[in-house]
Amino acid sequence: MDTEQLADLFRQYGDDVFRLAYSYLGARADAEDVCQSVFLRLAEGKTALLPGREKAWLLTCAANACKSQLRSFWRRNVGELDESLPFRDESDREVWDAVMALPPKYRAVIHLYYWEGYDQGEIGDILKISRTAVQTRMARARAMLKKELSDDEGLQAYDAAGHAER
Amino acid sequence: MKDYRHMMRQVMLSDEKKEEIMDMLENKGTQKRRKPSVKVMVLAAALAVGCALSIAAGLPAQVYNFVAGGTVSVTEGTSEVNVTLDGTGLGSPITLENGRLWFDADGEKVDITDKVDENTPYIYERTDPKTGNKGYVVLGGTIDNYGWAEFFLTENGDCSMMGENAWENMVPIDGKDVPLSQLTEAQLDMLNEDGDTLCTTVYRPWLNSAIEQLGLELD
């Protein structure tokens, strides 16, 4: 893959990789590291992307990197607060806080469903888990979000509309 | 208004980071990445005391005292999990005496020699005597190679795990996965300097069997 192709992929999907990592890890610096490592791996030419599957591969790679981060002894035992939340509205902060109160593996499922618009099978492929596990995590996450948020109209709206647009 | 997409639209890489990554891509990955260098070193240190792992969960405050010593607590309303290794417990709930494996659960000793092997775990449902919270102690292996793990399950099914010789952290060295515990100091130094190497965790077969039996989900 040449430099221009790499740059195009980064321009096209860089923010999406970052968003998944940010929602997974809840810390900007860690998410930036994951994003960088994903594209570095691509640049090193150690993997071949299937045409049309570039984004799914990048998100899988990002999810794996996030899992590795969470597995590390150091990170697992240190609670992190993100000091640089980018949200302007109080309601956005409320949603962020509620999502961040979920276990990381639930956040990833929520993000891939509500932001990326993947269905449960696709989420399973990206996270390398079964469709049943996706369903379980989704159900638990929703139940927890419902408790946390004063209402869940936003999430319900996407459900009614067949969730997010691609 | 609880709109995940509205919120996420505001989450973007900083211009500075974008520029840095673009530079890296233009140089085809020859640039070094910023990465904490402590990862491998801390894991190595953790092995020395018996690993403690935890998975974050946003739950009401819960406390569990591990049978081997140490405490896990979940902070209310956050995804923060704290694990403290304080050395006040047994150190290890499994001991080898006169060729027999003994499990010590809060004072009660059980001979488990014939109940475990490389693939078969002994699973004990434990109640923390101080907090009343439930956990599981899992033991397995043979008299030559035995280990244990302890799980604390939160109300939502997430868990924290602690153990010894129950899993192995593997590090890729020259294209081959090598147990972290077998690395030389020089190799550890090299990994720390590189800072980018990611460990993978491989559970012992008896632990895998227990995880399956208990229906646990561990990433």
PDB file of C-alpha atoms in Angstrom, chain B residues 112-218:
ATOM      1  CA  ILE B 112      -8.178 -31.929  46.124  1.00  0.00           C
ATOM      2  CA  THR B 113      -5.378 -34.086  44.685  1.00  0.00           C
ATOM      3  CA  ASP B 114      -7.714 -36.529  42.999  1.00  0.00           C
ATOM      4  CA  LYS B 115     -10.221 -33.903  41.989  1.00  0.00           C
ATOM      5  CA  VAL B 116      -8.024 -31.845  39.695  1.00  0.00           C
ATOM      6  CA  ASP B 117      -5.687 -32.285  36.757  1.00  0.00           C
ATOM      7  CA  GLU B 118      -4.396 -30.247  33.835  1.00  0.00           C
ATOM      8  CA  ASN B 119      -7.868 -29.998  32.365  1.00  0.00           C
ATOM      9  CA  THR B 120     -10.093 -30.375  35.403  1.00  0.00           C
ATOM     10  CA  PRO B 121     -10.678 -27.569  37.867  1.00  0.00           C
ATOM     11  CA  TYR B 122     -11.948 -27.700  41.417  1.00  0.00           C
ATOM     12  CA  ILE B 123     -14.467 -24.889  41.771  1.00  0.00           C
ATOM     13  CA  TYR B 124     -15.424 -23.545  45.174  1.00  0.00           C
ATOM     14  CA  GLU B 125     -18.136 -20.967  45.646  1.00  0.00           C
ATOM     15  CA  ARG B 126     -16.947 -18.687  48.371  1.00  0.00           C
ATOM     16  CA  THR B 127     -18.626 -16.045  50.499  1.00  0.00           C
ATOM     17  CA  ASP B 128     -16.352 -13.266  51.653  1.00  0.00           C
ATOM     18  CA  PRO B 129     -16.723 -13.503  55.453  1.00  0.00           C
ATOM     19  CA  LYS B 130     -16.237  -9.746  55.825  1.00  0.00           C
ATOM     20  CA  THR B 131     -18.687  -8.444  53.235  1.00  0.00           C
ATOM     21  CA  GLY B 132     -20.902 -11.380  52.378  1.00  0.00           C
ATOM     22  CA  ASN B 133     -20.162 -10.941  48.675  1.00  0.00           C
ATOM     23  CA  LYS B 134     -19.827 -14.076  46.579  1.00  0.00           C
ATOM     24  CA  GLY B 135     -16.787 -15.205  44.654  1.00  0.00           C
ATOM     25  CA  TYR B 136     -15.305 -18.350  43.180  1.00  0.00           C
ATOM     26  CA  VAL B 137     -11.986 -19.979  43.917  1.00  0.00           C
ATOM     27  CA  VAL B 138     -10.770 -22.224  41.119  1.00  0.00           C
ATOM     28  CA  LEU B 139      -7.847 -24.601  41.505  1.00  0.00           C
ATOM     29  CA  GLY B 140      -6.258 -26.941  39.010  1.00  0.00           C
ATOM     30  CA  GLY B 141      -3.213 -28.670  37.637  1.00  0.00           C
ATOM     31  CA  THR B 142      -1.069 -31.464  38.985  1.00  0.00           C
ATOM     32  CA  ILE B 143       1.255 -31.808  41.956  1.00  0.00           C
ATOM     33  CA  ASP B 144       4.082 -30.765  39.639  1.00  0.00           C
ATOM     34  CA  ASN B 145       2.336 -27.772  38.155  1.00  0.00           C
ATOM     35  CA  TYR B 146      -0.641 -26.374  40.004  1.00  0.00           C
ATOM     36  CA  GLY B 147      -2.296 -23.008  40.251  1.00  0.00           C
ATOM     37  CA  TRP B 148      -5.357 -21.136  41.348  1.00  0.00           C
ATOM     38  CA  ALA B 149      -7.554 -18.220  40.452  1.00  0.00           C
ATOM     39  CA  GLU B 150     -10.257 -16.354  42.267  1.00  0.00           C
ATOM     40  CA  PHE B 151     -13.134 -14.480  40.681  1.00  0.00           C
ATOM     41  CA  PHE B 152     -15.307 -11.814  42.112  1.00  0.00           C
ATOM     42  CA  LEU B 153     -18.502 -11.354  40.147  1.00  0.00           C
ATOM     43  CA  THR B 154     -20.195  -8.010  40.210  1.00  0.00           C
ATOM     44  CA  GLU B 155     -23.941  -7.716  40.131  1.00  0.00           C
ATOM     45  CA  ASN B 156     -23.920  -7.385  36.370  1.00  0.00           C
ATOM     46  CA  GLY B 157     -21.772 -10.392  35.692  1.00  0.00           C
ATOM     47  CA  ASP B 158     -18.454  -8.642  35.187  1.00  0.00           C
ATOM     48  CA  CYS B 159     -15.585  -9.936  37.149  1.00  0.00           C
ATOM     49  CA  SER B 160     -12.236  -9.270  38.711  1.00  0.00           C
ATOM     50  CA  MET B 161      -9.746 -12.088  38.751  1.00  0.00           C
ATOM     51  CA  MET B 162      -6.697 -12.809  40.806  1.00  0.00           C
ATOM     52  CA  GLY B 163      -4.485 -15.845  40.657  1.00  0.00           C
ATOM     53  CA  GLU B 164      -1.169 -17.549  40.379  1.00  0.00           C
ATOM     54  CA  ASN B 165       0.085 -19.916  37.715  1.00  0.00           C
ATOM     55  CA  ALA B 166      -3.379 -19.869  36.195  1.00  0.00           C
ATOM     56  CA  TRP B 167      -2.527 -18.010  33.034  1.00  0.00           C
ATOM     57  CA  GLU B 168       0.496 -16.951  31.109  1.00  0.00           C
ATOM     58  CA  ASN B 169       1.184 -13.603  29.533  1.00  0.00           C
ATOM     59  CA  MET B 170       2.738 -14.248  26.153  1.00  0.00           C
ATOM     60  CA  VAL B 171       5.010 -11.835  24.361  1.00  0.00           C
ATOM     61  CA  PRO B 172       5.881 -12.053  20.675  1.00  0.00           C
ATOM     62  CA  ILE B 173       9.655 -12.429  20.300  1.00  0.00           C
ATOM     63  CA  ASP B 174      11.011 -12.926  16.789  1.00  0.00           C
ATOM     64  CA  GLY B 175       7.625 -14.038  15.564  1.00  0.00           C
ATOM     65  CA  LYS B 176       7.128 -16.583  18.325  1.00  0.00           C
ATOM     66  CA  ASP B 177       5.030 -16.195  21.475  1.00  0.00           C
ATOM     67  CA  VAL B 178       7.194 -16.567  24.575  1.00  0.00           C
ATOM     68  CA  PRO B 179       5.919 -16.595  28.186  1.00  0.00           C
ATOM     69  CA  LEU B 180       6.649 -13.274  29.829  1.00  0.00           C
ATOM     70  CA  SER B 181       7.929 -15.095  32.888  1.00  0.00           C
ATOM     71  CA  GLN B 182      10.669 -16.722  30.804  1.00  0.00           C
ATOM     72  CA  LEU B 183      12.113 -13.504  29.424  1.00  0.00           C
ATOM     73  CA  THR B 184      15.571 -12.467  30.461  1.00  0.00           C
ATOM     74  CA  GLU B 185      16.153  -9.072  32.015  1.00  0.00           C
ATOM     75  CA  ALA B 186      17.761  -7.942  28.788  1.00  0.00           C
ATOM     76  CA  GLN B 187      14.679  -8.960  26.815  1.00  0.00           C
ATOM     77  CA  LEU B 188      12.419  -7.159  29.287  1.00  0.00           C
ATOM     78  CA  ASP B 189      14.565  -4.052  28.981  1.00  0.00           C
ATOM     79  CA  MET B 190      14.355  -4.264  25.224  1.00  0.00           C
ATOM     80  CA  LEU B 191      10.577  -4.572  25.362  1.00  0.00           C
ATOM     81  CA  ASN B 192      10.306  -1.617  27.668  1.00  0.00           C
ATOM     82  CA  GLU B 193      12.445   0.450  25.371  1.00  0.00           C
ATOM     83  CA  ASP B 194      10.318  -0.499  22.413  1.00  0.00           C
ATOM     84  CA  GLY B 195       7.188   0.149  24.434  1.00  0.00           C
ATOM     85  CA  ASP B 196       4.825  -1.126  21.754  1.00  0.00           C
ATOM     86  CA  THR B 197       4.778  -4.848  22.358  1.00  0.00           C
ATOM     87  CA  LEU B 198       1.387  -6.162  23.410  1.00  0.00           C
ATOM     88  CA  CYS B 199       1.001  -9.174  25.644  1.00  0.00           C
ATOM     89  CA  THR B 200      -1.687 -11.763  25.136  1.00  0.00           C
ATOM     90  CA  THR B 201      -3.097 -13.822  27.973  1.00  0.00           C
ATOM     91  CA  VAL B 202      -3.373 -17.602  27.676  1.00  0.00           C
ATOM     92  CA  TYR B 203      -5.334 -19.370  30.388  1.00  0.00           C
ATOM     93  CA  ARG B 204      -4.403 -22.849  31.650  1.00  0.00           C
ATOM     94  CA  PRO B 205      -6.797 -25.524  30.330  1.00  0.00           C
ATOM     95  CA  TRP B 206      -8.290 -26.132  33.785  1.00  0.00           C
ATOM     96  CA  LEU B 207      -9.006 -22.416  34.116  1.00  0.00           C
ATOM     97  CA  ASN B 208     -10.568 -22.307  30.680  1.00  0.00           C
ATOM     98  CA  SER B 209     -12.791 -25.190  31.712  1.00  0.00           C
ATOM     99  CA  ALA B 210     -13.839 -23.366  34.874  1.00  0.00           C
ATOM    100  CA  ILE B 211     -14.545 -20.164  32.966  1.00  0.00           C
ATOM    101  CA  GLU B 212     -16.774 -22.166  30.643  1.00  0.00           C
ATOM    102  CA  GLN B 213     -18.550 -23.966  33.475  1.00  0.00           C
ATOM    103  CA  LEU B 214     -19.184 -20.731  35.317  1.00  0.00           C
ATOM    104  CA  GLY B 215     -20.333 -19.003  32.142  1.00  0.00           C
ATOM    105  CA  LEU B 216     -17.925 -16.149  32.614  1.00  0.00           C
ATOM    106  CA  GLU B 217     -17.115 -13.717  29.847  1.00  0.00           C
ATOM    107  CA  LEU B 218     -13.493 -12.679  29.930  1.00  0.00           C
TER     108      LEU B 218
END
